[in-house]
Amino acid sequence: MKRQFRFGIGITVILAAIIYFAIAGFQEGKAYYRTIDEVHALDPGADERLRVAGIVKPGSIVREGPTVAFTLAQDTTHTLAVHYAGSQPVPDTFKDGAEAIVEGYRKPDGSFEADHIQAKCASKYEAQYSKEAQHPSNVPMYGGSTDSTAASGY
Amino acid sequence: MADFGNLSLALALSFCAYALFALFFGAKSGRRELVKSGERSVYLVFGFVTLSVIALETLLMKSDFSIEYVAGYSNRDLPFFYKLASLWGGQKGSLLFWSWILTGYAALVAFRNRQYAGKLIPYTLGVLTLTSAFFLIVNKFGANPFERLVIDHGDGIKHAFTPQDGKGLNPLLQHPAMVIHPPMLYLGYIGFVVPFAFCMGALLTRELGASWIRMARRWTLTAWLFLGTGILLGGRWAYVELGWGGYWAWDPVENASLMPWLTGTAFLHSVIVQERKNMLKVWNVVLILATYMLAIFGTFLTRSGIVSSVHAFAQSTIGDYFVVFLIAMGGFATYLVLTRLEFLKSDNQLDSYASREASFLFNNLVLLAACFAVLWGTLFPVISELIQDEKVSVGAPFFNKINVPIGLFLLFLTGVGPLLAWRKTSYESMRRIFLWPTLAGVVCGIACLAGGIRSLAALMSFSISAFVLTTLVTEFGRATRLRMRNTRENVARALFEITATNKRRYGGYIVHLGFLILLVGFTGQAFTTEGWGETQVGDKFTIGKYDFECLNIEDISDPNYSGMRATLTVSKNGKVIDTLAPEKRFYPASEQATSEVRMHHTLREDVYVVFSNTNEKTGAAIMQVWINPLVQWVWVGGFVMAFGTLLTLVPNRKDRELARRKRSIEQLLKDTEAAAVVR
């Protein structure tokens, strides 16, 4: 009994340390998924990390060195001005009409400062399939699989 | 050809069903002939799946775009090698590939144990066949790669349709590492099905000693080797191909492959305790079950699209198949464990912290914690949405905060564990063993501090590395000296001989050495420098200690792509050390742009240059540059780990000799019997 208790202490200490690191890391890295209309409805003082998805509005991309400013659109009425200046280059899939996910903070003026960006290439097949995957008959071009841009082999 | 492939799939599935019946029923009722015919069907299943794979490859080679899969993942101009690789370039083909490897493993298990007369192997093959059956059902009904391309002209009727050219393999996948990375990863994922099947076989037959573990050992190591190599190749591909300066991003797909590797590593260690001390029996069963579930779950995660990822896989309906299968298999295995708890009792207990058992216990504890944290972090968006109705992601800081200390602790254990005695190590021998390593660690730590390193994690990493390296060197040194004294061999000969006579032990040390080198490589990430330069021909810019000069910017073209190339010289301290020519390419077939990274490698650091984009107004090229210290150590560490694992896989000379003698005695007995019959 005593032996088991002694090992119990060691295990508890290790697990407690890991949980501590988990909570600290979570506080630092957590990001809330928000739609663009939700971002605009946020309390201006709120200082939480956000993750916002949308379509890159065609013609809105302005590059300056490795940074980029563009408009992210949820639909025709809800848009968000985004400025990206993260450490990683803008992905190659980032272009007009691409589906993009940005992570960062909302600035007091309502625009968005992103430090992380992901883009999924909305090529001719992908764009149609992402919305109409359930209705293959709606696809006007020749078909193809739904994961036509699988960037990995599995 | 497509019909032929489909027919082969159907036949494979039917033989699967027969094999299941013959193996389970035959083993249960003790009908040897039935079991034998079940084993033969296992070969047949593999044969038919092979024919299916050949059929799909033939369709890809012939560019038969009437087949949806071929049209989706190949095109006419695609080089031969990549056409071959298109088999695993998309979901449906890769699942067929999965089945092929799995049935291949099953056939190999049947072949290697063809002389075996007990019940364990039939049950093991049965469980393998059960998993094969599941994947073949998915191949046939959920994601059939032989489906024809159809199109609706608006009249509600589906017309067959053959496009002029296919959409091509994703250009990011057109890289040599990408051709071998998925097969490696698959061999790893699927390889863990084999030890799991052995475990289930042991549970079903109630033969729960160490024999199933001994029989499954090589399979487990092989799977572990493939999975680890596959993960590192994936990292290497990301590093040289994706152009964001790193090799690991805690992406869900990466995490999915890391999780079974972590539990598999825990299993490889804790089985030693069962072999030596008859402890941790339930634990080992749970570990291999978890590894199996995580391997299947990994396929599900990468294929179902429940978590968004840079590996842009899309939603699909096959997720339901996986959920049902995972729940069924998990439930079945849990039931087996619970009904056989009495056979899984431990013979021994933990005595002391300073024992090898304890170090295995802590190794397992933190590996499992790491796996759980990765699982939790990967699924957090899904979990938080279910519980709080709010989707939250955790991000890289979460994974790093947890896994950096765990990695350091594991590294520390690789130094301590193998040197501790079983049961209890005395204070005197602890002092004798660890005095020099501890001193080495402290000295290295002070040296790094004096050298200007201020990151706590990096300081700890280097100093623990020095500690572990010293323990490894003293271990090899002690055994070599002893052998030299006894046999009068020279150093090299003695070192070779001790390793060759106990490959399991010294191979293991080499794996630990590789892990150490790997972690030193990871530590380099703490010192990354990055920057960018906007440059016209003739311009210069400086990043870190390196100066760059742009010699040329030109347009490039190729049948497969078009783009731009910039040529830069890299100099350090005024001396030109390399010329790099990064490119920006555009692939018309798939409408995708890619960056061709160029690097200057040294063991100390990589200079990593990406052609980011061009300034539309001035036409200047924008270059992004990373100075990544110690990245080469990651790949070197991987090589050393793989080498060490291969070494442990080779049988010891002594064991081979024993097996040979056993065979010759058996032959002799047979001959005598035959002679007796004749007489």
Short mmCIF file of C-alpha atoms in Angstrom, two decimals, chain B residues 141-459:
data_model
loop_
_atom_site.label_atom_id
_atom_site.label_comp_id
_atom_site.label_asym_id
_atom_site.label_seq_id
_atom_site.Cartn_x
_atom_site.Cartn_y
_atom_site.Cartn_z
CA PHE B 141 -19.22 0.20 -51.71
CA GLY B 142 -18.02 3.38 -49.99
CA ALA B 143 -15.20 4.70 -52.15
CA ASN B 144 -14.88 2.61 -55.29
CA PRO B 145 -11.95 3.80 -57.42
CA PHE B 146 -13.30 2.04 -60.52
CA GLU B 147 -16.43 4.18 -60.79
CA ARG B 148 -17.02 5.72 -64.18
CA LEU B 149 -17.24 9.43 -64.66
CA VAL B 150 -20.82 10.52 -65.23
CA ILE B 151 -22.37 13.85 -66.03
CA ASP B 152 -25.90 15.18 -65.98
CA HIS B 153 -26.85 17.39 -68.92
CA GLY B 154 -29.82 18.70 -67.02
CA ASP B 155 -32.20 15.95 -68.10
CA GLY B 156 -31.77 13.96 -64.88
CA ILE B 157 -29.99 11.13 -66.71
CA LYS B 158 -26.36 10.35 -65.94
CA HIS B 159 -24.30 10.18 -69.12
CA ALA B 160 -20.90 8.59 -69.32
CA PHE B 161 -18.30 11.22 -70.06
CA THR B 162 -14.63 11.13 -70.99
CA PRO B 163 -12.75 14.44 -70.69
CA GLN B 164 -9.85 15.29 -72.99
CA ASP B 165 -7.34 15.39 -70.17
CA GLY B 166 -7.27 14.67 -66.45
CA LYS B 167 -6.97 17.24 -63.69
CA GLY B 168 -3.54 16.00 -62.78
CA LEU B 169 -1.85 15.07 -59.58
CA ASN B 170 -1.61 17.98 -57.16
CA PRO B 171 1.70 19.71 -58.00
CA LEU B 172 2.65 19.78 -54.33
CA LEU B 173 2.60 16.00 -54.45
CA GLN B 174 4.93 15.92 -57.42
CA HIS B 175 8.02 15.45 -55.34
CA PRO B 176 10.15 12.31 -54.81
CA ALA B 177 9.66 12.40 -51.02
CA MET B 178 5.92 12.50 -51.60
CA VAL B 179 6.09 9.36 -53.70
CA ILE B 180 7.57 7.34 -50.84
CA HIS B 181 6.14 9.18 -47.82
CA PRO B 182 2.54 7.88 -48.10
CA PRO B 183 3.56 4.23 -48.67
CA MET B 184 5.91 4.41 -45.67
CA LEU B 185 3.22 5.92 -43.51
CA TYR B 186 0.73 3.31 -44.69
CA LEU B 187 3.12 0.46 -44.03
CA GLY B 188 3.43 1.87 -40.53
CA TYR B 189 -0.23 2.53 -39.83
CA ILE B 190 -1.27 -0.82 -41.20
CA GLY B 191 1.68 -2.64 -39.68
CA PHE B 192 0.23 -2.00 -36.24
CA VAL B 193 -2.80 -4.05 -37.23
CA VAL B 194 -0.53 -7.14 -37.04
CA PRO B 195 0.53 -6.91 -33.35
CA PHE B 196 -3.05 -5.96 -32.55
CA ALA B 197 -4.24 -9.11 -34.31
CA PHE B 198 -1.71 -11.17 -32.32
CA CYS B 199 -3.02 -9.57 -29.14
CA MET B 200 -6.63 -10.33 -30.05
CA GLY B 201 -5.59 -13.86 -30.95
CA ALA B 202 -4.00 -14.21 -27.51
CA LEU B 203 -7.13 -12.87 -25.84
CA LEU B 204 -9.35 -15.25 -27.80
CA THR B 205 -7.19 -18.29 -26.99
CA ARG B 206 -6.45 -17.08 -23.44
CA GLU B 207 -2.73 -17.66 -24.10
CA LEU B 208 -1.77 -14.40 -22.48
CA GLY B 209 1.82 -14.99 -21.41
CA ALA B 210 4.72 -13.42 -23.24
CA SER B 211 4.52 -15.72 -26.28
CA TRP B 212 2.20 -13.48 -28.32
CA ILE B 213 4.48 -10.57 -27.51
CA ARG B 214 7.55 -12.46 -28.69
CA MET B 215 5.80 -13.49 -31.89
CA ALA B 216 4.55 -9.96 -32.51
CA ARG B 217 7.80 -8.21 -31.59
CA ARG B 218 9.35 -7.98 -35.05
CA TRP B 219 6.03 -6.92 -36.56
CA THR B 220 5.68 -4.15 -34.01
CA LEU B 221 9.22 -2.92 -34.59
CA THR B 222 8.74 -3.01 -38.35
CA ALA B 223 5.50 -1.02 -38.14
CA TRP B 224 7.13 1.44 -35.76
CA LEU B 225 10.09 1.87 -38.12
CA PHE B 226 7.86 2.50 -41.15
CA LEU B 227 5.58 4.89 -39.30
CA GLY B 228 8.46 6.91 -37.87
CA THR B 229 10.24 7.06 -41.22
CA GLY B 230 6.97 8.04 -42.88
CA ILE B 231 6.39 10.86 -40.40
CA LEU B 232 9.91 12.24 -40.88
CA LEU B 233 9.66 11.97 -44.67
CA GLY B 234 6.42 13.95 -44.41
CA GLY B 235 8.25 16.59 -42.39
CA ARG B 236 11.03 16.66 -44.94
CA TRP B 237 8.52 17.03 -47.76
CA ALA B 238 6.83 19.93 -45.96
CA TYR B 239 10.22 21.54 -45.38
CA VAL B 240 11.53 21.37 -48.93
CA GLU B 241 8.24 21.68 -50.76
CA LEU B 242 5.74 23.84 -48.89
CA GLY B 243 8.08 26.78 -48.36
CA TRP B 244 7.03 28.07 -44.99
CA GLY B 245 10.38 27.49 -43.36
CA GLY B 246 9.45 24.63 -41.06
CA TYR B 247 8.77 20.90 -41.07
CA TRP B 248 6.07 20.42 -38.46
CA ALA B 249 2.92 22.49 -37.95
CA TRP B 250 0.76 20.42 -35.57
CA ASP B 251 -1.64 19.99 -38.42
CA PRO B 252 -4.43 17.44 -37.74
CA VAL B 253 -3.05 15.06 -40.36
CA GLU B 254 0.45 15.21 -38.86
CA ASN B 255 -1.03 14.71 -35.41
CA ALA B 256 -2.99 11.72 -36.65
CA SER B 257 0.24 10.00 -37.65
CA LEU B 258 2.09 11.02 -34.49
CA MET B 259 -0.49 9.56 -32.09
CA PRO B 260 -0.14 5.87 -32.99
CA TRP B 261 3.62 6.39 -33.10
CA LEU B 262 3.54 7.62 -29.49
CA THR B 263 1.41 4.75 -28.21
CA GLY B 264 3.44 2.33 -30.33
CA THR B 265 6.63 3.63 -28.73
CA ALA B 266 5.07 3.16 -25.29
CA PHE B 267 4.09 -0.41 -26.26
CA LEU B 268 7.59 -1.28 -27.51
CA HIS B 269 8.97 -0.28 -24.11
CA SER B 270 6.36 -1.73 -21.81
CA VAL B 271 6.39 -5.17 -23.47
CA ILE B 272 9.96 -5.52 -22.22
CA VAL B 273 8.57 -5.35 -18.70
CA GLN B 274 6.07 -8.11 -19.51
CA GLU B 275 8.78 -10.30 -21.06
CA ARG B 276 11.17 -9.84 -18.16
CA LYS B 277 8.92 -9.42 -15.13
CA ASN B 278 5.47 -10.66 -16.21
CA MET B 279 3.98 -7.31 -15.28
CA LEU B 280 1.78 -4.77 -17.08
CA LYS B 281 -0.18 -7.41 -19.01
CA VAL B 282 -3.47 -5.49 -19.11
CA TRP B 283 -1.58 -2.33 -19.84
CA ASN B 284 0.12 -3.85 -22.92
CA VAL B 285 -3.16 -5.12 -24.26
CA VAL B 286 -4.68 -1.67 -23.79
CA LEU B 287 -1.69 0.00 -25.46
CA ILE B 288 -1.78 -2.10 -28.61
CA LEU B 289 -5.54 -1.76 -28.78
CA ALA B 290 -5.15 2.03 -28.51
CA THR B 291 -2.45 2.02 -31.20
CA TYR B 292 -4.68 0.05 -33.54
CA MET B 293 -7.67 2.30 -32.93
CA LEU B 294 -5.53 5.41 -33.41
CA ALA B 295 -4.14 4.03 -36.68
CA ILE B 296 -7.66 3.43 -38.04
CA PHE B 297 -8.81 6.71 -36.51
CA GLY B 298 -5.91 8.45 -38.25
CA THR B 299 -7.12 7.16 -41.61
CA PHE B 300 -10.61 8.29 -40.69
CA LEU B 301 -9.42 11.74 -39.58
CA THR B 302 -7.47 12.31 -42.78
CA ARG B 303 -10.28 10.99 -44.92
CA SER B 304 -13.49 12.32 -43.39
CA GLY B 305 -12.78 16.03 -43.16
CA ILE B 306 -14.14 16.44 -39.62
CA VAL B 307 -11.19 18.64 -38.73
CA SER B 308 -9.99 21.23 -41.21
CA SER B 309 -6.39 20.93 -42.27
CA VAL B 310 -3.85 22.22 -44.73
CA HIS B 311 -4.03 18.74 -46.17
CA ALA B 312 -7.06 19.90 -48.08
CA PHE B 313 -9.08 16.71 -47.99
CA ALA B 314 -12.75 17.18 -48.42
CA GLN B 315 -15.93 15.96 -46.77
CA SER B 316 -17.02 12.52 -47.67
CA THR B 317 -19.49 9.94 -46.58
CA ILE B 318 -17.05 7.15 -45.79
CA GLY B 319 -16.68 8.61 -42.29
CA ASP B 320 -19.79 6.68 -41.22
CA TYR B 321 -18.19 3.37 -42.14
CA PHE B 322 -15.19 4.19 -39.95
CA VAL B 323 -17.26 5.30 -36.97
CA VAL B 324 -19.26 2.08 -37.02
CA PHE B 325 -16.14 -0.07 -37.44
CA LEU B 326 -14.19 1.72 -34.70
CA ILE B 327 -17.04 1.41 -32.23
CA ALA B 328 -17.58 -2.26 -33.08
CA MET B 329 -13.90 -3.19 -32.85
CA GLY B 330 -13.38 -1.12 -29.70
CA GLY B 331 -16.41 -2.71 -28.05
CA PHE B 332 -15.35 -6.23 -29.05
CA ALA B 333 -11.79 -5.75 -27.76
CA THR B 334 -12.98 -4.21 -24.50
CA TYR B 335 -15.35 -7.14 -23.97
CA LEU B 336 -12.47 -9.58 -24.55
CA VAL B 337 -10.21 -7.79 -22.08
CA LEU B 338 -12.90 -7.62 -19.41
CA THR B 339 -13.81 -11.30 -19.68
CA ARG B 340 -10.15 -12.36 -19.49
CA LEU B 341 -8.91 -10.20 -16.64
CA GLU B 342 -8.03 -13.26 -14.52
CA PHE B 343 -5.48 -14.33 -17.14
CA LEU B 344 -3.93 -10.90 -17.17
CA LYS B 345 -2.83 -10.76 -13.52
CA SER B 346 0.57 -9.34 -12.82
CA ASP B 347 3.20 -11.50 -11.12
CA ASN B 348 5.26 -8.69 -9.68
CA GLN B 349 5.09 -5.24 -8.16
CA LEU B 350 7.00 -2.01 -8.41
CA ASP B 351 9.60 -1.67 -5.69
CA SER B 352 11.64 1.46 -6.14
CA TYR B 353 11.88 4.67 -8.11
CA ALA B 354 15.47 3.75 -8.89
CA SER B 355 14.48 0.66 -10.86
CA ARG B 356 14.18 -0.03 -14.54
CA GLU B 357 10.48 -0.87 -14.12
CA ALA B 358 9.86 2.60 -12.72
CA SER B 359 11.63 4.28 -15.62
CA PHE B 360 9.44 2.26 -18.02
CA LEU B 361 6.39 3.30 -16.04
CA PHE B 362 7.25 6.99 -16.36
CA ASN B 363 8.19 6.57 -20.01
CA ASN B 364 4.74 5.12 -20.65
CA LEU B 365 3.02 7.73 -18.55
CA VAL B 366 4.43 10.72 -20.42
CA LEU B 367 4.14 9.10 -23.86
CA LEU B 368 0.48 8.47 -23.18
CA ALA B 369 0.05 11.98 -21.80
CA ALA B 370 1.63 13.38 -24.97
CA CYS B 371 -0.67 11.26 -27.11
CA PHE B 372 -3.72 12.30 -25.13
CA ALA B 373 -2.75 15.98 -25.34
CA VAL B 374 -2.27 15.73 -29.10
CA LEU B 375 -5.61 13.96 -29.48
CA TRP B 376 -7.35 16.48 -27.28
CA GLY B 377 -5.79 19.44 -29.09
CA THR B 378 -6.60 18.02 -32.52
CA LEU B 379 -10.22 17.35 -31.65
CA PHE B 380 -10.70 20.46 -29.50
CA PRO B 381 -12.67 22.36 -32.16
CA VAL B 382 -15.10 19.44 -32.37
CA ILE B 383 -15.24 18.88 -28.60
CA SER B 384 -15.75 22.54 -27.72
CA GLU B 385 -18.52 22.82 -30.27
CA LEU B 386 -20.29 19.81 -28.79
CA ILE B 387 -19.95 20.93 -25.18
CA GLN B 388 -20.05 24.72 -25.26
CA ASP B 389 -21.59 25.29 -28.66
CA GLU B 390 -18.54 27.40 -29.42
CA LYS B 391 -15.78 26.30 -31.74
CA VAL B 392 -12.32 26.93 -30.31
CA SER B 393 -8.96 25.81 -31.69
CA VAL B 394 -5.88 25.43 -29.50
CA GLY B 395 -3.01 26.35 -31.82
CA ALA B 396 0.67 25.49 -31.87
CA PRO B 397 1.53 27.04 -28.45
CA PHE B 398 -0.64 24.41 -26.75
CA PHE B 399 1.13 21.51 -28.45
CA ASN B 400 4.59 22.98 -27.92
CA LYS B 401 4.06 23.87 -24.26
CA ILE B 402 3.13 20.28 -23.47
CA ASN B 403 5.40 18.36 -25.78
CA VAL B 404 8.65 20.24 -25.21
CA PRO B 405 8.87 19.30 -21.50
CA ILE B 406 7.65 15.77 -22.28
CA GLY B 407 10.31 15.40 -24.96
CA LEU B 408 13.01 16.57 -22.55
CA PHE B 409 11.80 14.22 -19.84
CA LEU B 410 11.80 11.30 -22.30
CA LEU B 411 15.32 12.18 -23.38
CA PHE B 412 16.37 12.17 -19.72
CA LEU B 413 14.77 8.73 -19.30
CA THR B 414 16.68 7.33 -22.29
CA GLY B 415 19.81 8.16 -20.34
CA VAL B 416 18.66 6.85 -16.99
CA GLY B 417 16.37 3.90 -17.72
CA PRO B 418 18.65 1.43 -19.49
CA LEU B 419 21.33 1.83 -16.82
CA LEU B 420 19.13 1.17 -13.83
CA ALA B 421 18.86 -2.35 -12.48
CA TRP B 422 15.60 -4.25 -12.38
CA ARG B 423 13.81 -4.04 -9.00
CA LYS B 424 16.20 -1.65 -7.24
CA THR B 425 19.47 0.12 -7.85
CA SER B 426 21.71 0.74 -4.86
CA TYR B 427 22.89 4.22 -4.02
CA GLU B 428 26.54 3.25 -4.60
CA SER B 429 25.97 1.90 -8.09
CA MET B 430 23.83 4.96 -8.93
CA ARG B 431 26.75 7.17 -7.98
CA ARG B 432 29.16 5.07 -9.97
CA ILE B 433 26.94 5.07 -13.07
CA PHE B 434 25.75 8.65 -13.09
CA LEU B 435 28.66 10.68 -11.70
CA TRP B 436 30.36 11.40 -15.01
CA PRO B 437 27.19 11.84 -17.08
CA THR B 438 25.84 14.34 -14.55
CA LEU B 439 29.10 16.27 -14.59
CA ALA B 440 29.05 16.29 -18.39
CA GLY B 441 25.49 17.63 -18.35
CA VAL B 442 26.34 20.40 -15.90
CA VAL B 443 29.48 21.42 -17.78
CA CYS B 444 27.59 21.50 -21.09
CA GLY B 445 24.84 23.60 -19.51
CA ILE B 446 27.34 26.13 -18.16
CA ALA B 447 29.16 26.25 -21.49
CA CYS B 448 25.90 26.96 -23.34
CA LEU B 449 24.98 29.65 -20.82
CA ALA B 450 28.40 31.24 -21.27
CA GLY B 451 27.95 30.95 -25.04
CA GLY B 452 24.93 33.24 -24.82
CA ILE B 453 22.04 30.78 -24.91
CA ARG B 454 19.21 32.07 -22.74
CA SER B 455 16.25 29.87 -23.69
CA LEU B 456 15.54 27.56 -20.75
CA ALA B 457 14.26 24.76 -22.98
CA ALA B 458 17.35 24.92 -25.19
CA LEU B 459 19.71 24.96 -22.19
#
